[in-house]
Amino acid sequence: MAQRGIREFTAKKLIAENIGNYSNNKIELSSKLVLIGEGENLSDYARKPGYEWLKEEKLVVKPDQLFGKRGKSGLLLLDASLEEADRFIAENMGKTIDIGGATGILTHFLVEPYVAHEEEYYLAIETEREKDMIHFSTMGGVEIEENWDKVTSIEIPVGDEVGEINIAGKLPDFDGRDLVAEFIEALYRLFCDFGFTFLEINPFTLKEGQVIPLDMVAKLDDTAAFEMGDKWKDIDFPPPFGQGLTPEEKLIASLDEKSGASLKLTILNPEGRVWTMVAGGGASVIYADTVSDLGFGTELANYGEYSGNPTKDETYIYAKTLLDLMTRKKDPQGRKKYLLIGGGIANFTDVAKTFAGIVQALKEYSEKLRETNVEIYVRRGGPNYKEGLRIMKELEGEIGVPIHVFGPETHMTKIVKMALEE
């Protein structure tokens, strides 16, 4: 599972459009939202049918680029007119700012109605290994961390239904408790059905019998993108603030979006000597942790995974992209580079088929692999793994690159230690 942040605009829109289906239409959230990107003008929206509220109501404006503490950074405009909102966006669009050490450019702003309020509530839902957790407090807002002892936490074990739990009975007594309990129950069902892994609404308020989310942070399991197509539609996964995608990362992300398999690539250090081509999201984390535990964290060049039985062509493109990055430069000190082709024991992925794509790429890059002093370690198990390992071992003599091959009898991460402690 790969957790990816989405814009506040996207999260609010997704929930507003669908929560009625999970509450017998008892819960309705406002869909008055506008996302302004580069080259767009808020006043132009105000002239469109359905956006009259931009002229009729006071507005809130804030950047929507996966970072918080916008108020403390002077990037939150409250109780503004359309003209004031337009001016605020124009003054800040394209501005370079620093947020917690991350430097980036402001490119997107969320605009929604301003809601005067007194009460602020906190709600968060998160997935854990064997359960989901719901956290609620009547003391929401910027001081939530200091008041965490006032938070009510509700555990929902995997397989249990939220309807079987008396949510209202677990909440503190306050005006609006039944409405909030109904909202939590509906939101949790939506959370599960739409592939959320984390959702925080801090704060939200109640007004005239309605729940009004004021600030929202959300993450989705992007490995579910293929099966969530109808629900997510053309959802946008922006990069973390200050971290633009490289052309190679964009290529693999595009490949991933079109595939029923999962293909991920993040470049950590293009000058690094340790590169991984790992099958499985869980395995990729374990390999990265093992490299770091052995003291080579600064040499780890990439993080990523391929899983879900990708085709030969998909693994070929994935491997070719990785090898191109790896072999662009020799190590300045002439040291070896290591390619770790690893993974657990596959359940349904055809190891030989996926290895065929990797082998094709290795053949194409054989000369560069020799020039950059690359050594390859392979560990894999699963359907047709013996044929896959045989093909990989035969390749060693063909391309003149050291390839050490191991099956499921060898511990998954032992190849990391073999390579880095040789």
Steps between C-alpha positions, in 0.01 A plus 500: 500500500635839398342793683480811285378840606223671306400864490255635756279601206499142371423347840216742577349461153523120512328485838237765424396322180470157660420516871126513433523144369633385837249686720167448321545862389479620860848653488568770244826691464554817303654457157578871467868461415732646239860400426693777326815398313762695309352713223149488649299790640245481782289777348459288186348223713263749663340564160421132445160345586511332840778722633290803595593437864847638428342844467231456763693353794816578695788271407793300637814465286802275569768311305408137428832322455537239775645718773355630824539796736379732227366751749834525681669555164274793410337298225143487630249769400172509696171687464601640160306650212541369146729794418714440810522129425598566138771742612636257764532223241666732246752619760595148610468290185847399381666614821788288632463420870666283762285273717685298761815488290318408178523767232239511227282720282136582573290375209154411637252675730178373654208743527184426700237687704609655829306359797499699823500254791580447865513123556784305338499120492770252402457176305756261354478151352812295431580145397735282701618145443210314663253777572374844411497782755253786531609798710259773610520805725277795586820704532616516139716761333865596524534382860389141435843351574520680835151367584545143374398367843151632419479288182261202488643209297279225357654177370343311210669159445542381141182323392271678746216725384481854632122459526555239772668763718303753701696803383281751682541307825877527475505876441498758781169673575462825302241679291493339158637163611243296306565697181876458537462126570291462184761696306785285634321177411427614144847644454666180619306292248602740224859494629513122456322485164710774341844369597591764758784418736494824699247778541519790744243778532639763734295686568139450401204685643121462520260760369124480453505121524781458247856375530747747349859377446734798521841339450571155362803275437462169317700212355391222267642154430621566148548128428119489485488751213422239234191363679392843628483656154125564501507643853817710479462599135794721396639548848818702540790380716721808533862455612589602856562873526851588385544165327430501128498173308794412278426399138571138595260513795235653274551222245450224758205685656339517156568130444350423841179692427437301183579161653313254716832433672683729742815678379666760726828688481645772718854628447674562831862553395594463132867488604436206735663161453216279625203459265197281563254331267262344749178305451237603755429814700568336836823345374619835365472653847689209656781521245535876548507459879763225473725715282473781755556266797827387343619861488442562128196724527676789329593267211142386440419637156132420462186370659221323317333175411330298230220260591159373394632278219624768256547403137838433341484835320421686822790345691726566201415872502535513879838324496629700202412828676680391816809373316526820299511702821745263666754489219521870409806558717780293645566525871763780539710271720470203266295296746244240397133573456246243612167408346277303738224316315299366790164419643307257714336181379238605247143375525393538137765706318673290233865546596638373169277736303598807699865398495481472120436874480784573742736272307421682176593832661818354655611378158450844349700666776769232534780725374406786730462259792857381446631855458343616827618190690155368592451176692154342517340299781171317440263335750148388407241230556152425376329361188751391234789640708745221407472584132540869579814441706642270231454769236663756726800277579561418134501871428815546709722328243326669211543862612817471709348657813520321840153368589445312827172307499305365800158344550254486792739287706700820557357762737345787307745770610813287523608617155525854639753389758685286243540797268582774747726301730702319234 
